Amino acid sequence: MIQSPAVTVADKTFIQLRNDIVEGEIAAGSKLSEQELSTKFQVSRAVIREAINRLETCHLVERKANVGARVVSLTTESLIELYVIRESLEGMAARLAAVNMTSEDIDGLQQLLSRHSEQVKGGESYYQEAGDVDFHYRIILGSKNKQLINLLVDGLYHLVRMYRVQLGMVGPRVTTAFDEHQHIAHAITNNDPELAELLMRRHIMYSKNNIEAQLNLYK
Amino acid sequence: MIQSPAVTVADKTFIQLRNDIVEGEIAAGSKLSEQELSTKFQVSRAVIREAINRLETCHLVERKANVGARVVSLTTESLIELYVIRESLEGMAARLAAVNMTSEDIDGLQQLLSRHSEQVKGGESYYQEAGDVDFHYRIILGSKNKQLINLLVDGLYHLVRMYRVQLGMVGPRVTTAFDEHQHIAHAITNNDPELAELLMRRHIMYSKNNIEAQLNLYK
DNA sequence: AAAATCAATTTTGTCGACAATTTGCTCGGG
DNA sequence: CCCGAGCAAATTGTCGACAAAATTGATTTT
């Protein structure tokens, strides 16, 4: 898949729906009526079905035969499960990146961190949302493992974003996370795959623990 | 998704096509013509499109807009990439299994290994194909992480099987692999997640190395 | 009143036809 | 002889209608 510039109507509908779901405009757990959506978007049901199929591919909706499609519901368990998978896959991505990133890739990564550094000093919390994603995204691409990239970017990325947006993942982890990013980048620069993987796994595990703690406040 | 007993025509067509692709009856890299398939299976093109969409979901075919769908081509690089992902995810599965498997689960796992033990002593090479899959499958389910299970069983399992069938993964690793399985099971029985993950990762890495060696013979 | 049954309605599944796009070929020019 | 423009055939994308299945609500039975 990988972001191709939406040539067909089904493409546009899919992207629109995906945004609506990730942003929460279509509520988590709600039903996706084909008829309703086809009148809303002024397209045929075939287009809607195609779009829903793709949403299922990136784990944003679940379909049951003869019953229909529902947006996935956001549960604490699923979020934790997701972070465990991220820990595993992005840890591996960091390991691979330490071996496979070119010096240009590494330069770009360092420049990204420099910009983030100024933002953190300046007290901007803009960092958390886009910055964190950017960093992880570069590591994933740096793995140069096409299947891994596809799995993460098209398969889990949007689901992670959906949780972040809708549960409002903020917390006081901004500067801490930035330090962790620097350590990971350092390990990659030194071509130290074991350390890069270890640090990335810890980094994601800390995020997971942080989220678990936040969620337990509501209990 | 997860194996639901094919209620709709598209379900059956999908499963049929999936088998044909995995078994190599539809050649790797070949084009899937919607018209051709719809006449062959005596169903409408809508059904074929639905089936192809699902095949894309489990990474068995790739689609391009206005061009069509092709069965993925089996390259050495992709196979290695796949094993790297397995190493990561199944390693994590073993880690989780060591924590989350019930004593009943563990009993079942031990019984499975006992049966395999007799088969290995008896010199049956039946083991490799079904036995290995069975073992790994139990570990994956033992993780109790629904998203991980879904990712592996519906997403990568069939692709792995496709490679095994079509490249004829045999090799002299039968008894060695069995020993490794026993060690992994032992670590899980002892509730030792770190060791279980380490051993599973090594186990899959050994398989990967073995395959790489085999493939390099042809160069 | 609660549970089971059946019919009406709504929703998804499947179909064939038409529209839009790509592909391969032919033809004309350089 | 090679290359590009344009045309023709084949393929995918989109559509509306019909068939089949599930949900809903009323009715009957216990």
Coordinates of C-alpha atoms (C1' of nucleotides) in Angstrom, one line a residue:
Chain A
M1 CA 0.0 0.0 0.0
I2 CA 2.0 2.9 1.3
Q3 CA 0.6 6.4 0.8
S4 CA -0.2 6.6 -2.9
P5 CA -1.8 9.8 -3.9
A6 CA -5.4 8.6 -4.0
V7 CA -6.3 8.2 -7.6
T8 CA -9.6 6.4 -7.3
V9 CA -12.9 7.4 -5.6
A10 CA -12.5 4.5 -3.2
D11 CA -9.0 5.8 -2.3
K12 CA -10.4 9.2 -1.3
T13 CA -13.3 7.7 0.5
F14 CA -11.0 5.4 2.4
I15 CA -8.6 8.2 3.4
Q16 CA -11.5 10.4 4.5
L17 CA -13.1 7.6 6.5
R18 CA -9.8 6.7 8.1
N19 CA -9.2 10.3 9.2
D20 CA -12.7 10.5 10.6
I21 CA -12.2 7.4 12.6
V22 CA -8.7 8.3 13.8
E23 CA -9.9 11.8 14.8
G24 CA -12.9 10.4 16.5
E25 CA -15.5 12.1 14.3
I26 CA -16.8 8.6 13.8
A27 CA -17.0 7.3 17.3
A28 CA -15.0 4.2 18.3
G29 CA -17.2 1.1 18.5
S30 CA -19.9 2.6 16.3
K31 CA -21.5 0.8 13.4
L32 CA -20.6 1.7 9.8
S33 CA -23.8 1.5 7.7
E34 CA -23.0 1.0 4.1
Q35 CA -26.2 2.7 2.9
E36 CA -25.8 5.6 5.2
L37 CA -22.2 6.2 4.2
S38 CA -23.0 5.9 0.5
T39 CA -25.6 8.6 0.7
K40 CA -23.4 10.8 2.9
F41 CA -20.4 10.6 0.5
Q42 CA -22.6 10.4 -2.7
V43 CA -20.9 7.3 -3.9
S44 CA -22.1 3.8 -4.6
R45 CA -22.1 1.1 -2.0
A46 CA -19.4 -0.8 -3.9
V47 CA -17.0 2.1 -3.2
I48 CA -18.0 2.1 0.5
R49 CA -17.4 -1.6 0.7
E50 CA -14.0 -1.2 -0.8
A51 CA -13.1 1.5 1.6
I52 CA -14.4 -0.6 4.6
N53 CA -12.3 -3.5 3.4
R54 CA -9.2 -1.4 3.5
L55 CA -10.1 0.0 6.9
E56 CA -10.3 -3.6 8.1
T57 CA -6.8 -4.2 6.6
C58 CA -5.3 -1.5 8.9
H59 CA -7.2 -2.9 11.9
L60 CA -9.5 0.2 12.3
V61 CA -12.7 -1.7 11.8
E62 CA -14.0 -5.2 12.3
R63 CA -16.4 -6.9 10.0
K64 CA -18.8 -9.8 10.6
A65 CA -20.4 -11.7 7.7
N66 CA -24.1 -10.6 7.1
V67 CA -23.9 -8.3 10.0
G68 CA -21.7 -5.4 9.1
A69 CA -18.6 -3.4 10.1
R70 CA -17.9 -1.6 13.4
V71 CA -15.1 0.7 14.3
V72 CA -12.8 -1.0 16.8
S73 CA -13.5 -0.1 20.4
L74 CA -10.7 1.4 22.4
T75 CA -10.1 -0.7 25.4
T76 CA -7.3 -0.6 27.9
E77 CA -6.3 -4.1 27.1
S78 CA -6.1 -3.5 23.4
L79 CA -4.0 -0.4 23.9
I80 CA -1.5 -2.4 26.1
E81 CA -1.5 -5.2 23.6
L82 CA -0.7 -2.7 20.9
Y83 CA 2.2 -1.3 22.8
V84 CA 3.6 -4.7 23.4
I85 CA 3.6 -5.3 19.7
R86 CA 5.2 -1.9 19.1
E87 CA 7.9 -2.8 21.6
S88 CA 8.7 -5.9 19.7
L89 CA 8.6 -4.6 16.2
E90 CA 10.1 -1.1 16.7
G91 CA 12.8 -2.7 18.9
M92 CA 13.7 -4.8 15.9
A93 CA 13.4 -1.8 13.6
A94 CA 15.9 0.0 15.8
R95 CA 18.2 -3.0 15.7
L96 CA 18.1 -3.1 11.9
A97 CA 18.4 0.7 11.6
A98 CA 21.7 0.5 13.5
V99 CA 23.0 -1.7 10.8
N100 CA 21.3 -0.4 7.7
M101 CA 20.9 3.3 8.0
T102 CA 23.2 5.3 5.7
S103 CA 25.3 8.2 6.9
E104 CA 22.8 10.5 5.2
D105 CA 19.9 8.8 7.1
I106 CA 21.8 9.3 10.3
D107 CA 22.6 13.0 9.5
G108 CA 18.9 13.6 8.9
L109 CA 18.0 11.9 12.2
Q110 CA 20.5 14.1 14.1
Q111 CA 19.1 17.2 12.5
L112 CA 15.6 16.2 13.5
L113 CA 16.8 15.8 17.1
S114 CA 18.5 19.2 17.0
R115 CA 15.2 20.9 16.0
H116 CA 13.4 19.0 18.8
S117 CA 16.1 20.0 21.2
E118 CA 15.4 23.7 20.6
Q119 CA 11.6 23.1 20.9
V120 CA 12.0 21.3 24.2
K121 CA 14.3 24.1 25.5
G122 CA 11.7 26.6 24.3
G123 CA 9.1 24.8 26.3
E124 CA 6.9 23.9 23.3
S125 CA 4.9 20.8 23.9
Y126 CA 4.2 20.6 20.2
Y127 CA 6.9 18.0 20.3
Q128 CA 5.0 15.1 21.7
E129 CA 2.4 14.7 19.0
A130 CA 4.3 15.2 15.7
G131 CA 7.9 15.0 16.9
D132 CA 7.6 11.6 18.5
V133 CA 5.9 10.2 15.5
D134 CA 8.5 11.7 13.2
F135 CA 11.4 10.1 15.2
H136 CA 9.8 6.7 15.3
Y137 CA 8.9 6.9 11.6
R138 CA 12.5 7.5 10.7
I139 CA 13.8 4.6 12.6
I140 CA 11.2 2.4 11.0
L141 CA 12.2 3.5 7.5
G142 CA 15.8 3.2 8.5
S143 CA 15.3 -0.6 9.1
K144 CA 15.1 -0.9 5.3
N145 CA 12.9 -4.0 5.9
K146 CA 10.0 -3.4 3.4
Q147 CA 7.7 -5.8 5.1
L148 CA 8.3 -4.4 8.5
I149 CA 7.8 -0.9 7.2
N150 CA 4.6 -1.9 5.6
L151 CA 3.4 -3.7 8.7
L152 CA 4.0 -0.7 10.9
V153 CA 3.2 2.2 8.7
D154 CA 0.1 0.9 7.0
G155 CA -0.9 -1.6 9.7
L156 CA -0.4 -0.2 13.1
Y157 CA 0.5 3.4 12.8
H158 CA -3.0 4.7 12.3
L159 CA -4.3 2.6 15.1
V160 CA -1.7 4.0 17.5
R161 CA -2.6 7.5 16.3
M162 CA -6.3 6.8 17.0
Y163 CA -5.5 5.9 20.6
R164 CA -3.3 8.9 21.0
V165 CA -5.8 11.4 19.6
Q166 CA -8.9 10.0 21.4
L167 CA -7.4 9.3 24.8
G168 CA -5.3 12.5 24.6
M169 CA -1.9 11.0 25.4
V170 CA 0.0 13.9 26.9
G171 CA 1.5 13.3 30.3
P172 CA 4.8 14.7 31.6
R173 CA 7.0 12.5 29.5
V174 CA 8.0 15.1 26.9
T175 CA 11.6 15.9 27.9
T176 CA 12.2 12.4 29.3
A177 CA 11.1 10.9 25.9
F178 CA 13.4 13.3 24.1
D179 CA 16.4 12.1 26.1
E180 CA 15.5 8.6 25.3
H181 CA 15.3 9.5 21.6
Q182 CA 18.8 10.9 21.8
H183 CA 20.2 7.7 23.4
I184 CA 18.6 5.6 20.8
A185 CA 20.0 7.8 18.0
H186 CA 23.4 7.6 19.7
A187 CA 23.4 3.8 19.7
I188 CA 22.4 3.8 16.0
T189 CA 25.1 6.2 15.2
N190 CA 27.6 3.9 16.9
N191 CA 26.3 0.9 14.9
D192 CA 25.3 -0.8 18.1
P193 CA 22.2 -2.9 17.2
E194 CA 21.8 -4.7 20.5
L195 CA 21.8 -1.4 22.5
A196 CA 19.6 0.3 19.9
E197 CA 17.0 -2.5 20.3
L198 CA 17.3 -2.5 24.1
L199 CA 16.8 1.2 24.4
M200 CA 13.9 1.4 21.9
R201 CA 12.2 -1.4 23.8
R202 CA 12.6 0.3 27.1
H203 CA 11.5 3.6 25.6
I204 CA 8.2 2.1 24.4
M205 CA 7.8 0.1 27.6
Y206 CA 8.1 3.4 29.6
S207 CA 5.4 4.9 27.5
K208 CA 3.3 1.9 28.1
N209 CA 3.8 2.1 31.8
N210 CA 3.1 5.8 31.8
I211 CA -0.2 5.2 29.9
E212 CA -1.2 2.3 32.2
A213 CA -0.6 4.6 35.2
Q214 CA -2.8 7.3 33.7
L215 CA -5.5 4.9 32.9
N216 CA -5.5 3.5 36.4
L217 CA -6.3 6.9 37.8
Y218 CA -9.8 6.5 36.4
K219 CA -10.5 3.2 38.2
Chain B
M1 CA -10.9 -12.3 11.0
I2 CA -9.7 -15.7 12.4
Q3 CA -10.9 -18.8 10.7
S4 CA -14.6 -18.4 10.7
P5 CA -16.3 -21.3 8.8
A6 CA -16.8 -19.6 5.4
V7 CA -20.4 -18.6 5.4
T8 CA -20.5 -16.4 2.3
V9 CA -19.5 -17.1 -1.3
A10 CA -16.7 -14.6 -1.1
D11 CA -15.4 -16.5 1.9
K12 CA -15.2 -19.7 0.1
T13 CA -13.6 -18.1 -3.0
F14 CA -11.1 -16.4 -0.8
I15 CA -10.1 -19.6 1.0
Q16 CA -9.9 -21.5 -2.3
L17 CA -7.7 -18.8 -3.9
R18 CA -5.5 -18.6 -0.8
N19 CA -4.9 -22.3 -0.9
D20 CA -4.1 -22.2 -4.6
I21 CA -1.6 -19.4 -4.1
V22 CA 0.0 -21.0 -1.0
E23 CA 0.3 -24.4 -2.7
G24 CA 1.7 -22.7 -5.8
E25 CA -1.2 -23.8 -8.2
I26 CA -1.4 -20.1 -9.0
A27 CA 2.2 -19.2 -9.7
A28 CA 4.0 -16.6 -7.5
G29 CA 4.2 -13.3 -9.3
S30 CA 1.4 -14.1 -11.7
K31 CA -1.5 -11.7 -12.5
L32 CA -4.9 -12.2 -11.1
S33 CA -7.4 -11.3 -13.8
E34 CA -10.8 -10.6 -12.3
Q35 CA -12.7 -11.6 -15.4
E36 CA -10.8 -14.8 -15.8
L37 CA -11.3 -15.8 -12.1
S38 CA -15.0 -14.9 -12.2
T39 CA -15.6 -17.2 -15.1
K40 CA -13.4 -19.9 -13.6
F41 CA -15.2 -19.9 -10.3
Q42 CA -18.6 -19.1 -11.8
V43 CA -19.2 -16.1 -9.5
S44 CA -19.5 -12.3 -10.1
R45 CA -16.6 -10.0 -10.3
A46 CA -17.7 -8.4 -7.1
V47 CA -17.0 -11.6 -5.3
I48 CA -13.6 -11.9 -6.9
R49 CA -12.7 -8.4 -5.9
E50 CA -13.8 -9.0 -2.3
A51 CA -11.6 -12.2 -2.3
I52 CA -8.6 -10.3 -3.8
N53 CA -9.0 -7.6 -1.2
R54 CA -8.7 -10.1 1.6
L55 CA -5.7 -11.8 -0.1
E56 CA -4.1 -8.3 0.0
T57 CA -4.8 -8.1 3.7
C58 CA -2.8 -11.2 4.4
H59 CA 0.1 -10.0 2.1
L60 CA -0.4 -12.7 -0.5
V61 CA -1.2 -10.3 -3.4
E62 CA -0.4 -6.7 -4.2
R63 CA -2.8 -4.4 -6.0
K64 CA -2.2 -1.3 -8.1
A65 CA -5.0 1.1 -8.9
N66 CA -6.3 0.7 -12.5
V67 CA -3.8 -2.0 -13.2
G68 CA -4.8 -5.1 -11.1
A69 CA -3.5 -7.6 -8.6
R70 CA -0.5 -9.8 -8.7
V71 CA 0.5 -12.7 -6.5
V72 CA 3.6 -11.6 -4.5
S73 CA 6.8 -12.8 -5.9
L74 CA 9.0 -14.9 -3.7
T75 CA 12.4 -13.3 -3.4
T76 CA 15.3 -14.2 -1.1
E77 CA 15.2 -10.7 0.4
S78 CA 11.5 -10.9 1.2
L79 CA 11.9 -14.3 2.9
I80 CA 14.7 -13.1 5.0
E81 CA 12.7 -10.0 5.9
L82 CA 9.8 -12.2 6.9
Y83 CA 12.0 -14.3 9.2
V84 CA 13.3 -11.2 10.9
I85 CA 9.7 -10.2 11.6
R86 CA 8.9 -13.6 12.9
E87 CA 12.0 -13.5 15.1
S88 CA 10.7 -10.3 16.6
L89 CA 7.0 -11.2 17.0
E90 CA 7.3 -14.8 17.9
G91 CA 10.1 -14.0 20.3
M92 CA 7.6 -11.6 22.0
A93 CA 4.9 -14.3 21.8
A94 CA 7.2 -16.8 23.7
R95 CA 7.9 -14.1 26.3
L96 CA 4.2 -13.5 26.8
A97 CA 3.4 -17.2 26.7
A98 CA 5.8 -17.8 29.6
V99 CA 3.7 -15.5 31.7
N100 CA 0.2 -16.1 30.4
M101 CA -0.1 -19.8 29.5
T102 CA -2.3 -21.7 31.9
S103 CA -1.2 -25.0 33.3
E104 CA -3.6 -26.7 31.0
D105 CA -2.0 -24.9 28.0
I106 CA 1.4 -26.1 29.2
D107 CA 0.2 -29.6 29.7
G108 CA -1.1 -29.6 26.1
L109 CA 2.2 -28.3 24.9
Q110 CA 4.1 -31.0 26.7
Q111 CA 1.9 -33.7 25.2
L112 CA 2.5 -32.3 21.8
L113 CA 6.2 -32.5 22.3
S114 CA 5.9 -36.1 23.5
R115 CA 4.1 -37.1 20.3
H116 CA 6.8 -35.3 18.3
S117 CA 9.5 -37.1 20.3
E118 CA 8.2 -40.5 19.3
Q119 CA 7.9 -39.4 15.7
V120 CA 11.5 -38.1 15.7
K121 CA 12.8 -41.4 17.3
G122 CA 10.7 -43.3 14.7
G123 CA 12.5 -41.3 12.0
E124 CA 9.4 -39.8 10.5
S125 CA 10.2 -36.5 8.8
Y126 CA 6.4 -35.7 8.9
Y127 CA 7.5 -33.6 11.8
Q128 CA 8.9 -30.7 10.0
E129 CA 5.9 -29.6 8.1
A130 CA 2.9 -29.9 10.4
G131 CA 4.7 -30.3 13.7
D132 CA 6.7 -27.2 13.6
V133 CA 3.7 -25.2 12.7
D134 CA 1.7 -26.7 15.5
F135 CA 4.3 -25.9 18.1
H136 CA 4.7 -22.3 17.0
Y137 CA 0.9 -21.9 16.7
R138 CA 0.5 -23.0 20.4
I139 CA 3.1 -20.5 21.6
I140 CA 1.4 -17.7 19.6
L141 CA -2.0 -18.5 21.0
G142 CA -0.4 -18.9 24.5
S143 CA 0.7 -15.2 24.3
K144 CA -3.0 -14.4 24.8
N145 CA -2.4 -11.1 23.0
K146 CA -5.3 -11.0 20.6
Q147 CA -3.8 -8.4 18.3
L148 CA -0.5 -10.4 18.1
I149 CA -2.4 -13.6 17.4
N150 CA -4.4 -11.9 14.7
L151 CA -1.2 -10.4 13.2
L152 CA 0.6 -13.7 13.0
V153 CA -2.2 -16.1 12.2
D154 CA -4.1 -14.1 9.7
G155 CA -1.3 -11.9 8.5
L156 CA 2.0 -13.7 8.2
Y157 CA 1.3 -17.4 8.8
H158 CA 0.0 -18.1 5.2
L159 CA 2.8 -16.2 3.7
V160 CA 5.4 -18.2 5.6
R161 CA 3.6 -21.4 4.6
M162 CA 3.7 -20.2 0.9
Y163 CA 7.5 -19.9 1.1
R164 CA 7.8 -23.3 2.9
V165 CA 5.7 -25.1 0.4
Q166 CA 7.1 -23.6 -2.8
L167 CA 10.8 -23.5 -1.8
G168 CA 10.5 -26.9 -0.2
M169 CA 12.0 -26.0 3.2
V170 CA 13.3 -29.3 4.4
G171 CA 16.9 -29.5 5.3
P172 CA 18.6 -31.5 8.1
R173 CA 17.2 -29.4 10.8
V174 CA 14.5 -31.8 12.0
T175 CA 15.9 -33.2 15.2
T176 CA 17.8 -30.0 16.0
A177 CA 14.6 -28.0 15.8
F178 CA 12.9 -30.5 18.0
D179 CA 15.5 -30.0 20.8
E180 CA 15.1 -26.2 20.5
H181 CA 11.4 -26.6 20.9
Q182 CA 11.9 -28.6 24.0
H183 CA 14.2 -25.9 25.5
I184 CA 11.6 -23.2 24.7
A185 CA 8.9 -25.3 26.3
H186 CA 11.0 -25.8 29.3
A187 CA 11.6 -22.1 29.7
I188 CA 7.9 -21.5 29.4
T189 CA 7.1 -24.2 32.0
N190 CA 9.5 -22.5 34.4
N191 CA 7.8 -19.1 33.8
D192 CA 11.0 -17.6 32.5
P193 CA 10.0 -15.0 29.9
E194 CA 13.4 -13.6 29.1
L195 CA 14.8 -17.0 28.4
A196 CA 11.8 -18.1 26.4
E197 CA 12.1 -15.0 24.2
L198 CA 15.8 -15.5 23.8
L199 CA 15.5 -19.2 22.8
M200 CA 12.6 -18.5 20.4
R201 CA 14.5 -15.8 18.7
R202 CA 17.6 -18.0 18.3
H203 CA 15.4 -20.8 17.1
I204 CA 14.0 -18.7 14.3
M205 CA 17.4 -17.1 13.6
Y206 CA 18.9 -20.6 13.1
S207 CA 16.1 -21.4 10.7
K208 CA 16.8 -18.2 8.9
N209 CA 20.5 -19.0 8.6
N210 CA 19.8 -22.5 7.5
I211 CA 17.6 -21.2 4.7
E212 CA 20.1 -18.5 3.7
A213 CA 22.7 -21.2 3.4
Q214 CA 20.4 -23.4 1.3
L215 CA 19.6 -20.5 -1.0
N216 CA 23.2 -19.5 -1.4
L217 CA 23.9 -22.9 -2.9
Y218 CA 22.1 -21.9 -6.0
K219 CA 24.2 -18.8 -6.6
Chain C
dA1 C1' -45.4 -11.0 32.8
dA2 C1' -41.8 -13.5 30.3
dA3 C1' -40.5 -16.2 26.6
dA4 C1' -40.9 -18.0 22.1
dT5 C1' -42.6 -17.3 17.2
dC6 C1' -43.3 -15.3 13.2
dA7 C1' -43.7 -11.5 9.9
dA8 C1' -42.1 -7.0 8.3
dT9 C1' -38.2 -4.2 7.6
dT10 C1' -33.6 -3.1 7.2
dT11 C1' -28.9 -4.4 6.0
dT12 C1' -25.5 -7.0 3.8
dG13 C1' -24.2 -10.1 -0.2
dT14 C1' -24.2 -10.9 -5.2
dC15 C1' -25.0 -9.8 -9.8
dG16 C1' -24.7 -7.8 -14.6
dA17 C1' -24.0 -3.5 -17.1
dC18 C1' -21.7 0.8 -18.0
dA19 C1' -17.7 4.2 -17.4
dA20 C1' -12.9 5.3 -17.0
dT21 C1' -8.3 3.9 -17.3
dT22 C1' -4.5 1.3 -19.0
dT23 C1' -2.2 -1.5 -22.5
dG24 C1' -0.8 -2.9 -27.0
dC25 C1' -0.8 -2.0 -31.7
dT26 C1' -0.9 0.5 -35.9
dC27 C1' 0.5 4.2 -38.5
dG28 C1' 2.9 8.2 -39.8
dG29 C1' 7.0 11.1 -39.4
dG30 C1' 11.8 11.7 -38.6
Chain D
dC1 C1' 15.0 1.6 -38.5
dC2 C1' 13.4 3.9 -34.5
dC3 C1' 10.1 6.8 -32.0
dG4 C1' 5.8 9.1 -30.8
dA5 C1' 0.7 10.0 -31.5
dG6 C1' -3.4 8.1 -31.7
dC7 C1' -6.7 4.4 -32.0
dA8 C1' -8.7 -0.2 -30.5
dA9 C1' -9.1 -3.9 -27.2
dA10 C1' -9.0 -5.4 -22.7
dT11 C1' -9.1 -4.5 -17.8
dT12 C1' -10.4 -2.3 -13.6
dG13 C1' -13.6 1.1 -11.3
dT14 C1' -18.3 2.4 -10.3
dC15 C1' -23.1 2.0 -10.4
dG16 C1' -28.0 0.5 -9.4
dA17 C1' -31.0 -3.5 -8.7
dC18 C1' -32.1 -7.9 -6.9
dA19 C1' -31.4 -11.9 -3.5
dA20 C1' -30.4 -13.5 1.0
dA21 C1' -29.7 -13.0 5.7
dA22 C1' -30.2 -10.7 10.1
dT23 C1' -32.6 -7.4 13.2
dT24 C1' -36.8 -5.5 15.0
dG25 C1' -41.2 -5.5 16.9
dA26 C1' -45.7 -7.4 17.3
dT27 C1' -48.3 -11.4 18.4
dT28 C1' -49.1 -15.6 20.6
dT29 C1' -48.2 -19.0 24.0
dT30 C1' -46.9 -20.6 28.6

